[in-house]
């Protein structure tokens, strides 16, 4: 579909499952060379993406990833900062300890800052590249009893992405943000199961409560491919005049224009 991705070198963090896997597979299907990272390698990697084991909450991971990519391929064209998770307990401010806040900020915000800092200089040398940061609709619609620390980290990511787009636009590098809503992934299922267990309700009731709380006019979760399609478009030359944008893929849940 997007011929401009042919031969491009792309990094997808958190690329072994869920949204990240769909993004990696979509870029590969459009003939990009794809590097994926995660803590552990997936047993199923049919597209033979180049895998780098990394814990992105550790400060030295970004430099190690950048070193391996640039030594092997000599360049980086596309960065998709997808790794992230809402790992803190629900219940609001009183249930959150310092380590909960720090864990969410390390994974959902600082990991992106470090990856970009390590790889953007290689883009600047060639005066081209595109960065896509995966955020969440919860950054604009935080749910106090489910996503407080996670939402705050992702809201910071949105502001950082806009600032980075403003800085790098004149240097040939585009930066955009994709904000999914409720997406059908293993991580989302685990999140719903945890909420159900803490609330003492069934999985189905917990899922329906989330849909009702968020408000999804389409009435269902997104498929990971529906997010990956937007990422592939933004990475391609067809989107060459789009930068500094935040694009929602949320089934219409955002209540504002």
PDB file of C-alpha atoms in Angstrom:
ATOM      1  CA  UNK A   1       0.000   0.000   0.000  1.00  0.00           C
ATOM      2  CA  UNK A   2       2.711   2.466   0.965  1.00  0.00           C
ATOM      3  CA  UNK A   3       5.643   2.081  -1.453  1.00  0.00           C
ATOM      4  CA  UNK A   4       7.608   4.729   0.432  1.00  0.00           C
ATOM      5  CA  UNK A   5       8.145   2.275   3.313  1.00  0.00           C
ATOM      6  CA  UNK A   6      10.131  -0.121   1.129  1.00  0.00           C
ATOM      7  CA  UNK A   7      13.606  -0.556   2.652  1.00  0.00           C
ATOM      8  CA  UNK A   8      12.976   1.794   5.569  1.00  0.00           C
ATOM      9  CA  UNK A   9      14.398   0.720   8.932  1.00  0.00           C
ATOM     10  CA  UNK A  10      11.749   0.900  11.653  1.00  0.00           C
ATOM     11  CA  UNK A  11      11.922   0.366  15.405  1.00  0.00           C
ATOM     12  CA  UNK A  12       8.748  -0.708  17.213  1.00  0.00           C
ATOM     13  CA  UNK A  13       9.104  -0.891  20.984  1.00  0.00           C
ATOM     14  CA  UNK A  14       6.849  -3.385  22.713  1.00  0.00           C
ATOM     15  CA  UNK A  15       6.551  -5.110  19.349  1.00  0.00           C
ATOM     16  CA  UNK A  16       5.941  -8.721  20.340  1.00  0.00           C
ATOM     17  CA  UNK A  17       2.214  -8.607  21.119  1.00  0.00           C
ATOM     18  CA  UNK A  18      -0.941  -6.554  20.939  1.00  0.00           C
ATOM     19  CA  UNK A  19      -0.830  -3.204  19.172  1.00  0.00           C
ATOM     20  CA  UNK A  20       2.960  -3.318  18.816  1.00  0.00           C
ATOM     21  CA  UNK A  21       2.909  -6.672  17.022  1.00  0.00           C
ATOM     22  CA  UNK A  22       0.234  -5.452  14.623  1.00  0.00           C
ATOM     23  CA  UNK A  23       2.261  -2.313  13.894  1.00  0.00           C
ATOM     24  CA  UNK A  24       5.438  -4.313  13.293  1.00  0.00           C
ATOM     25  CA  UNK A  25       3.640  -6.743  10.989  1.00  0.00           C
ATOM     26  CA  UNK A  26       1.941  -3.918   9.082  1.00  0.00           C
ATOM     27  CA  UNK A  27       5.223  -2.082   8.467  1.00  0.00           C
ATOM     28  CA  UNK A  28       6.878  -5.341   7.428  1.00  0.00           C
ATOM     29  CA  UNK A  29       4.025  -6.109   5.022  1.00  0.00           C
ATOM     30  CA  UNK A  30       4.837  -2.782   3.373  1.00  0.00           C
ATOM     31  CA  UNK A  31       8.474  -3.910   3.011  1.00  0.00           C
ATOM     32  CA  UNK A  32      10.044  -2.018   5.878  1.00  0.00           C
ATOM     33  CA  UNK A  33      12.869  -3.654   7.831  1.00  0.00           C
ATOM     34  CA  UNK A  34      11.457  -3.976  11.333  1.00  0.00           C
ATOM     35  CA  UNK A  35      13.270  -4.126  14.679  1.00  0.00           C
ATOM     36  CA  UNK A  36      11.185  -4.947  17.729  1.00  0.00           C
ATOM     37  CA  UNK A  37      11.949  -4.768  21.441  1.00  0.00           C
ATOM     38  CA  UNK A  38      10.417  -6.346  24.527  1.00  0.00           C
ATOM     39  CA  UNK A  39      11.601  -7.826  27.793  1.00  0.00           C
ATOM     40  CA  UNK A  40      11.359 -11.355  26.374  1.00  0.00           C
ATOM     41  CA  UNK A  41      11.176 -12.677  22.834  1.00  0.00           C
ATOM     42  CA  UNK A  42       7.821 -13.998  21.657  1.00  0.00           C
ATOM     43  CA  UNK A  43       7.635 -17.668  20.763  1.00  0.00           C
ATOM     44  CA  UNK A  44       5.779 -16.710  17.595  1.00  0.00           C
ATOM     45  CA  UNK A  45       7.683 -14.363  15.243  1.00  0.00           C
ATOM     46  CA  UNK A  46       6.613 -15.532  11.771  1.00  0.00           C
ATOM     47  CA  UNK A  47       7.864 -12.384  10.060  1.00  0.00           C
ATOM     48  CA  UNK A  48      11.348 -12.813  11.568  1.00  0.00           C
ATOM     49  CA  UNK A  49      11.575  -9.260  12.867  1.00  0.00           C
ATOM     50  CA  UNK A  50      14.965  -8.385  14.321  1.00  0.00           C
ATOM     51  CA  UNK A  51      14.455  -8.754  18.073  1.00  0.00           C
ATOM     52  CA  UNK A  52      16.346  -6.872  20.792  1.00  0.00           C
ATOM     53  CA  UNK A  53      15.682  -7.844  24.413  1.00  0.00           C
ATOM     54  CA  UNK A  54      15.269  -4.697  26.508  1.00  0.00           C
ATOM     55  CA  UNK A  55      13.642  -3.436  29.675  1.00  0.00           C
ATOM     56  CA  UNK A  56      12.815   0.141  28.760  1.00  0.00           C
ATOM     57  CA  UNK A  57      12.410   1.167  32.386  1.00  0.00           C
ATOM     58  CA  UNK A  58      16.192   0.826  32.667  1.00  0.00           C
ATOM     59  CA  UNK A  59      18.058   3.979  31.655  1.00  0.00           C
ATOM     60  CA  UNK A  60      20.770   2.219  29.625  1.00  0.00           C
ATOM     61  CA  UNK A  61      18.352   0.264  27.411  1.00  0.00           C
ATOM     62  CA  UNK A  62      17.866   3.044  24.865  1.00  0.00           C
ATOM     63  CA  UNK A  63      21.584   3.444  24.179  1.00  0.00           C
ATOM     64  CA  UNK A  64      21.986  -0.317  23.784  1.00  0.00           C
ATOM     65  CA  UNK A  65      19.080  -0.492  21.326  1.00  0.00           C
ATOM     66  CA  UNK A  66      20.376   2.451  19.298  1.00  0.00           C
ATOM     67  CA  UNK A  67      23.882   0.993  19.164  1.00  0.00           C
ATOM     68  CA  UNK A  68      22.678  -2.364  17.829  1.00  0.00           C
ATOM     69  CA  UNK A  69      20.381  -0.823  15.210  1.00  0.00           C
ATOM     70  CA  UNK A  70      22.931   1.653  13.879  1.00  0.00           C
ATOM     71  CA  UNK A  71      25.747  -0.893  13.815  1.00  0.00           C
ATOM     72  CA  UNK A  72      23.648  -3.397  11.851  1.00  0.00           C
ATOM     73  CA  UNK A  73      21.655  -1.124   9.530  1.00  0.00           C
ATOM     74  CA  UNK A  74      23.543   2.175   9.556  1.00  0.00           C
ATOM     75  CA  UNK A  75      20.376   4.240   9.870  1.00  0.00           C
ATOM     76  CA  UNK A  76      16.949   4.569  11.449  1.00  0.00           C
ATOM     77  CA  UNK A  77      13.988   5.902   9.460  1.00  0.00           C
ATOM     78  CA  UNK A  78      10.965   5.233  11.656  1.00  0.00           C
ATOM     79  CA  UNK A  79      10.594   5.123  15.429  1.00  0.00           C
ATOM     80  CA  UNK A  80       7.333   3.826  16.882  1.00  0.00           C
ATOM     81  CA  UNK A  81       7.362   4.255  20.649  1.00  0.00           C
ATOM     82  CA  UNK A  82       4.640   1.780  21.478  1.00  0.00           C
ATOM     83  CA  UNK A  83       5.820   0.172  24.734  1.00  0.00           C
ATOM     84  CA  UNK A  84       3.608   1.132  27.632  1.00  0.00           C
ATOM     85  CA  UNK A  85       1.166  -0.186  30.187  1.00  0.00           C
ATOM     86  CA  UNK A  86      -1.251   0.843  32.888  1.00  0.00           C
ATOM     87  CA  UNK A  87       0.283  -1.251  35.649  1.00  0.00           C
ATOM     88  CA  UNK A  88      -0.761   0.575  38.804  1.00  0.00           C
ATOM     89  CA  UNK A  89      -3.621  -0.485  41.086  1.00  0.00           C
ATOM     90  CA  UNK A  90      -7.026   1.110  40.764  1.00  0.00           C
ATOM     91  CA  UNK A  91      -8.754   2.992  43.540  1.00  0.00           C
ATOM     92  CA  UNK A  92      -7.578   6.575  43.184  1.00  0.00           C
ATOM     93  CA  UNK A  93      -4.852   8.685  44.747  1.00  0.00           C
ATOM     94  CA  UNK A  94      -4.798   7.006  48.149  1.00  0.00           C
ATOM     95  CA  UNK A  95      -3.899   3.594  46.734  1.00  0.00           C
ATOM     96  CA  UNK A  96      -0.943   4.845  44.682  1.00  0.00           C
ATOM     97  CA  UNK A  97       2.497   4.693  46.239  1.00  0.00           C
ATOM     98  CA  UNK A  98       5.611   6.463  44.958  1.00  0.00           C
ATOM     99  CA  UNK A  99       6.767   3.299  43.195  1.00  0.00           C
ATOM    100  CA  UNK A 100       3.461   3.113  41.274  1.00  0.00           C
ATOM    101  CA  UNK A 101       3.879   6.642  39.969  1.00  0.00           C
ATOM    102  CA  UNK A 102       7.547   6.125  39.119  1.00  0.00           C
ATOM    103  CA  UNK A 103       6.906   2.818  37.347  1.00  0.00           C
ATOM    104  CA  UNK A 104       4.208   4.322  35.129  1.00  0.00           C
ATOM    105  CA  UNK A 105       6.321   7.384  34.323  1.00  0.00           C
ATOM    106  CA  UNK A 106       9.470   5.364  33.581  1.00  0.00           C
ATOM    107  CA  UNK A 107       7.694   3.057  31.122  1.00  0.00           C
ATOM    108  CA  UNK A 108       5.154   5.393  29.544  1.00  0.00           C
ATOM    109  CA  UNK A 109       7.146   8.623  29.375  1.00  0.00           C
ATOM    110  CA  UNK A 110      10.856   8.407  30.154  1.00  0.00           C
ATOM    111  CA  UNK A 111      11.374   5.364  27.917  1.00  0.00           C
ATOM    112  CA  UNK A 112      10.173   7.425  24.947  1.00  0.00           C
ATOM    113  CA  UNK A 113      12.367  10.382  25.854  1.00  0.00           C
ATOM    114  CA  UNK A 114      15.422   8.128  26.079  1.00  0.00           C
ATOM    115  CA  UNK A 115      14.759   6.195  22.856  1.00  0.00           C
ATOM    116  CA  UNK A 116      14.304   9.405  20.902  1.00  0.00           C
ATOM    117  CA  UNK A 117      17.370  11.031  22.445  1.00  0.00           C
ATOM    118  CA  UNK A 118      19.470   8.012  21.465  1.00  0.00           C
ATOM    119  CA  UNK A 119      18.219   7.707  17.870  1.00  0.00           C
ATOM    120  CA  UNK A 120      17.188  11.176  16.691  1.00  0.00           C
ATOM    121  CA  UNK A 121      20.833  12.269  16.121  1.00  0.00           C
ATOM    122  CA  UNK A 122      21.054   9.605  13.384  1.00  0.00           C
ATOM    123  CA  UNK A 123      17.930  11.071  11.775  1.00  0.00           C
ATOM    124  CA  UNK A 124      19.350  14.582  12.015  1.00  0.00           C
ATOM    125  CA  UNK A 125      22.469  13.492  10.139  1.00  0.00           C
ATOM    126  CA  UNK A 126      20.313  12.374   7.199  1.00  0.00           C
ATOM    127  CA  UNK A 127      17.751  15.181   7.636  1.00  0.00           C
ATOM    128  CA  UNK A 128      14.812  12.801   7.494  1.00  0.00           C
ATOM    129  CA  UNK A 129      12.788  10.495   9.678  1.00  0.00           C
ATOM    130  CA  UNK A 130       9.453  10.038  11.367  1.00  0.00           C
ATOM    131  CA  UNK A 131       8.544   9.382  14.992  1.00  0.00           C
ATOM    132  CA  UNK A 132       5.174   8.049  16.112  1.00  0.00           C
ATOM    133  CA  UNK A 133       4.458   7.977  19.830  1.00  0.00           C
ATOM    134  CA  UNK A 134       1.598   5.766  20.987  1.00  0.00           C
ATOM    135  CA  UNK A 135      -0.437   7.512  23.663  1.00  0.00           C
ATOM    136  CA  UNK A 136      -3.988   6.875  24.874  1.00  0.00           C
ATOM    137  CA  UNK A 137      -7.359   8.544  24.974  1.00  0.00           C
ATOM    138  CA  UNK A 138      -7.039   8.333  28.762  1.00  0.00           C
ATOM    139  CA  UNK A 139      -4.455  11.131  28.573  1.00  0.00           C
ATOM    140  CA  UNK A 140      -7.361  13.496  27.865  1.00  0.00           C
ATOM    141  CA  UNK A 141     -10.048  11.526  29.696  1.00  0.00           C
ATOM    142  CA  UNK A 142      -8.398  10.176  32.857  1.00  0.00           C
ATOM    143  CA  UNK A 143     -10.475   7.749  34.885  1.00  0.00           C
ATOM    144  CA  UNK A 144      -9.606   8.561  38.491  1.00  0.00           C
ATOM    145  CA  UNK A 145     -10.161   5.056  39.859  1.00  0.00           C
ATOM    146  CA  UNK A 146      -8.393   3.219  37.015  1.00  0.00           C
ATOM    147  CA  UNK A 147      -5.757   5.262  35.182  1.00  0.00           C
ATOM    148  CA  UNK A 148      -4.572   8.184  37.325  1.00  0.00           C
ATOM    149  CA  UNK A 149      -0.787   7.688  37.174  1.00  0.00           C
ATOM    150  CA  UNK A 150      -0.880   6.158  33.676  1.00  0.00           C
ATOM    151  CA  UNK A 151      -2.974   9.018  32.301  1.00  0.00           C
ATOM    152  CA  UNK A 152      -0.658  11.638  33.769  1.00  0.00           C
ATOM    153  CA  UNK A 153       2.386  10.030  32.133  1.00  0.00           C
ATOM    154  CA  UNK A 154       0.632   9.828  28.764  1.00  0.00           C
ATOM    155  CA  UNK A 155      -0.567  13.434  29.029  1.00  0.00           C
ATOM    156  CA  UNK A 156       3.072  14.423  29.471  1.00  0.00           C
ATOM    157  CA  UNK A 157       3.900  12.310  26.411  1.00  0.00           C
ATOM    158  CA  UNK A 158       1.370  14.274  24.346  1.00  0.00           C
ATOM    159  CA  UNK A 159       2.916  17.604  25.363  1.00  0.00           C
ATOM    160  CA  UNK A 160       6.446  16.298  24.785  1.00  0.00           C
ATOM    161  CA  UNK A 161       5.487  14.993  21.326  1.00  0.00           C
ATOM    162  CA  UNK A 162       4.105  18.375  20.269  1.00  0.00           C
ATOM    163  CA  UNK A 163       7.216  20.159  21.527  1.00  0.00           C
ATOM    164  CA  UNK A 164       9.494  17.694  19.736  1.00  0.00           C
ATOM    165  CA  UNK A 165       7.527  18.115  16.507  1.00  0.00           C
ATOM    166  CA  UNK A 166       8.009  21.871  16.723  1.00  0.00           C
ATOM    167  CA  UNK A 167      11.736  21.468  17.304  1.00  0.00           C
ATOM    168  CA  UNK A 168      12.427  18.897  14.583  1.00  0.00           C
ATOM    169  CA  UNK A 169       9.995  19.934  11.838  1.00  0.00           C
ATOM    170  CA  UNK A 170      12.429  22.281  10.106  1.00  0.00           C
ATOM    171  CA  UNK A 171      15.090  19.552  10.216  1.00  0.00           C
ATOM    172  CA  UNK A 172      13.127  17.046   8.108  1.00  0.00           C
ATOM    173  CA  UNK A 173      11.745  14.942  10.964  1.00  0.00           C
ATOM    174  CA  UNK A 174       8.034  14.501  11.607  1.00  0.00           C
ATOM    175  CA  UNK A 175       6.611  13.633  15.048  1.00  0.00           C
ATOM    176  CA  UNK A 176       3.023  12.521  15.578  1.00  0.00           C
ATOM    177  CA  UNK A 177       0.992  10.859  18.307  1.00  0.00           C
ATOM    178  CA  UNK A 178      -1.618   8.135  17.964  1.00  0.00           C
ATOM    179  CA  UNK A 179      -4.110   7.809  20.811  1.00  0.00           C
ATOM    180  CA  UNK A 180      -6.017   4.527  20.839  1.00  0.00           C
ATOM    181  CA  UNK A 181      -9.102   4.012  22.951  1.00  0.00           C
ATOM    182  CA  UNK A 182     -10.092   0.572  24.215  1.00  0.00           C
ATOM    183  CA  UNK A 183      -8.214  -1.990  22.111  1.00  0.00           C
ATOM    184  CA  UNK A 184      -8.634  -5.772  22.152  1.00  0.00           C
ATOM    185  CA  UNK A 185      -5.186  -6.875  23.348  1.00  0.00           C
ATOM    186  CA  UNK A 186      -3.891  -9.377  25.920  1.00  0.00           C
ATOM    187  CA  UNK A 187      -2.842  -6.443  28.117  1.00  0.00           C
ATOM    188  CA  UNK A 188      -6.331  -4.947  27.991  1.00  0.00           C
ATOM    189  CA  UNK A 189      -7.868  -8.306  28.892  1.00  0.00           C
ATOM    190  CA  UNK A 190      -5.481  -8.550  31.851  1.00  0.00           C
ATOM    191  CA  UNK A 191      -6.366  -5.006  32.920  1.00  0.00           C
ATOM    192  CA  UNK A 192     -10.103  -5.787  32.790  1.00  0.00           C
ATOM    193  CA  UNK A 193      -9.569  -9.027  34.720  1.00  0.00           C
ATOM    194  CA  UNK A 194      -7.701  -7.129  37.453  1.00  0.00           C
ATOM    195  CA  UNK A 195     -10.438  -4.516  37.721  1.00  0.00           C
ATOM    196  CA  UNK A 196     -13.080  -7.274  37.847  1.00  0.00           C
ATOM    197  CA  UNK A 197     -11.217  -9.105  40.602  1.00  0.00           C
ATOM    198  CA  UNK A 198     -10.735  -5.950  42.678  1.00  0.00           C
ATOM    199  CA  UNK A 199     -14.386  -4.979  42.226  1.00  0.00           C
ATOM    200  CA  UNK A 200     -15.796  -8.461  42.769  1.00  0.00           C
ATOM    201  CA  UNK A 201     -17.695  -8.510  39.478  1.00  0.00           C
ATOM    202  CA  UNK A 202     -17.539 -10.626  36.325  1.00  0.00           C
ATOM    203  CA  UNK A 203     -15.202  -9.905  33.407  1.00  0.00           C
ATOM    204  CA  UNK A 204     -18.202  -9.071  31.212  1.00  0.00           C
ATOM    205  CA  UNK A 205     -19.592  -6.596  33.739  1.00  0.00           C
ATOM    206  CA  UNK A 206     -16.180  -5.006  34.193  1.00  0.00           C
ATOM    207  CA  UNK A 207     -15.745  -4.643  30.430  1.00  0.00           C
ATOM    208  CA  UNK A 208     -19.204  -3.107  30.064  1.00  0.00           C
ATOM    209  CA  UNK A 209     -18.459  -0.696  32.908  1.00  0.00           C
ATOM    210  CA  UNK A 210     -15.321   0.496  31.106  1.00  0.00           C
ATOM    211  CA  UNK A 211     -17.206   0.928  27.817  1.00  0.00           C
ATOM    212  CA  UNK A 212     -19.960   2.851  29.635  1.00  0.00           C
ATOM    213  CA  UNK A 213     -17.452   4.982  31.568  1.00  0.00           C
ATOM    214  CA  UNK A 214     -15.363   5.861  28.533  1.00  0.00           C
ATOM    215  CA  UNK A 215     -18.347   6.098  26.192  1.00  0.00           C
ATOM    216  CA  UNK A 216     -17.686   4.364  22.857  1.00  0.00           C
ATOM    217  CA  UNK A 217     -20.288   5.210  20.185  1.00  0.00           C
ATOM    218  CA  UNK A 218     -19.163   2.268  18.031  1.00  0.00           C
ATOM    219  CA  UNK A 219     -19.877   0.020  21.015  1.00  0.00           C
ATOM    220  CA  UNK A 220     -16.866  -2.266  20.786  1.00  0.00           C
ATOM    221  CA  UNK A 221     -13.122  -2.505  21.314  1.00  0.00           C
ATOM    222  CA  UNK A 222     -10.781  -1.643  18.451  1.00  0.00           C
ATOM    223  CA  UNK A 223      -8.809  -4.388  16.767  1.00  0.00           C
ATOM    224  CA  UNK A 224      -5.008  -3.868  16.956  1.00  0.00           C
ATOM    225  CA  UNK A 225      -4.849  -3.708  13.148  1.00  0.00           C
ATOM    226  CA  UNK A 226      -7.116  -0.663  13.196  1.00  0.00           C
ATOM    227  CA  UNK A 227      -4.429   1.204  15.126  1.00  0.00           C
ATOM    228  CA  UNK A 228      -1.611  -0.224  13.003  1.00  0.00           C
ATOM    229  CA  UNK A 229      -3.251   1.094   9.825  1.00  0.00           C
ATOM    230  CA  UNK A 230      -2.996   4.675  11.099  1.00  0.00           C
ATOM    231  CA  UNK A 231       0.625   4.207  12.173  1.00  0.00           C
ATOM    232  CA  UNK A 232       1.617   2.841   8.753  1.00  0.00           C
ATOM    233  CA  UNK A 233      -0.026   5.829   7.077  1.00  0.00           C
ATOM    234  CA  UNK A 234       1.748   8.329   9.334  1.00  0.00           C
ATOM    235  CA  UNK A 235       5.076   6.601   8.702  1.00  0.00           C
ATOM    236  CA  UNK A 236       4.648   6.851   4.936  1.00  0.00           C
ATOM    237  CA  UNK A 237       5.328   9.727   2.571  1.00  0.00           C
ATOM    238  CA  UNK A 238       1.571  10.015   2.026  1.00  0.00           C
ATOM    239  CA  UNK A 239       1.531  11.790   5.408  1.00  0.00           C
ATOM    240  CA  UNK A 240       4.515  14.032   4.666  1.00  0.00           C
ATOM    241  CA  UNK A 241       2.665  17.228   5.625  1.00  0.00           C
ATOM    242  CA  UNK A 242       1.375  15.874   8.935  1.00  0.00           C
ATOM    243  CA  UNK A 243       3.414  16.610  12.045  1.00  0.00           C
ATOM    244  CA  UNK A 244       2.612  17.650  15.601  1.00  0.00           C
ATOM    245  CA  UNK A 245      -0.776  15.937  15.353  1.00  0.00           C
ATOM    246  CA  UNK A 246      -2.530  13.700  17.850  1.00  0.00           C
ATOM    247  CA  UNK A 247      -4.824  11.278  16.051  1.00  0.00           C
ATOM    248  CA  UNK A 248      -7.494   9.446  18.037  1.00  0.00           C
ATOM    249  CA  UNK A 249      -8.432   5.865  17.184  1.00  0.00           C
ATOM    250  CA  UNK A 250     -11.134   5.490  19.800  1.00  0.00           C
ATOM    251  CA  UNK A 251     -14.441   4.588  18.202  1.00  0.00           C
ATOM    252  CA  UNK A 252     -15.693   8.122  18.784  1.00  0.00           C
ATOM    253  CA  UNK A 253     -15.226   8.163  22.544  1.00  0.00           C
ATOM    254  CA  UNK A 254     -13.663  11.619  22.705  1.00  0.00           C
ATOM    255  CA  UNK A 255     -16.476  13.957  23.840  1.00  0.00           C
ATOM    256  CA  UNK A 256     -14.998  17.115  22.309  1.00  0.00           C
ATOM    257  CA  UNK A 257     -14.582  18.437  18.768  1.00  0.00           C
TER     258      UNK A 257
END
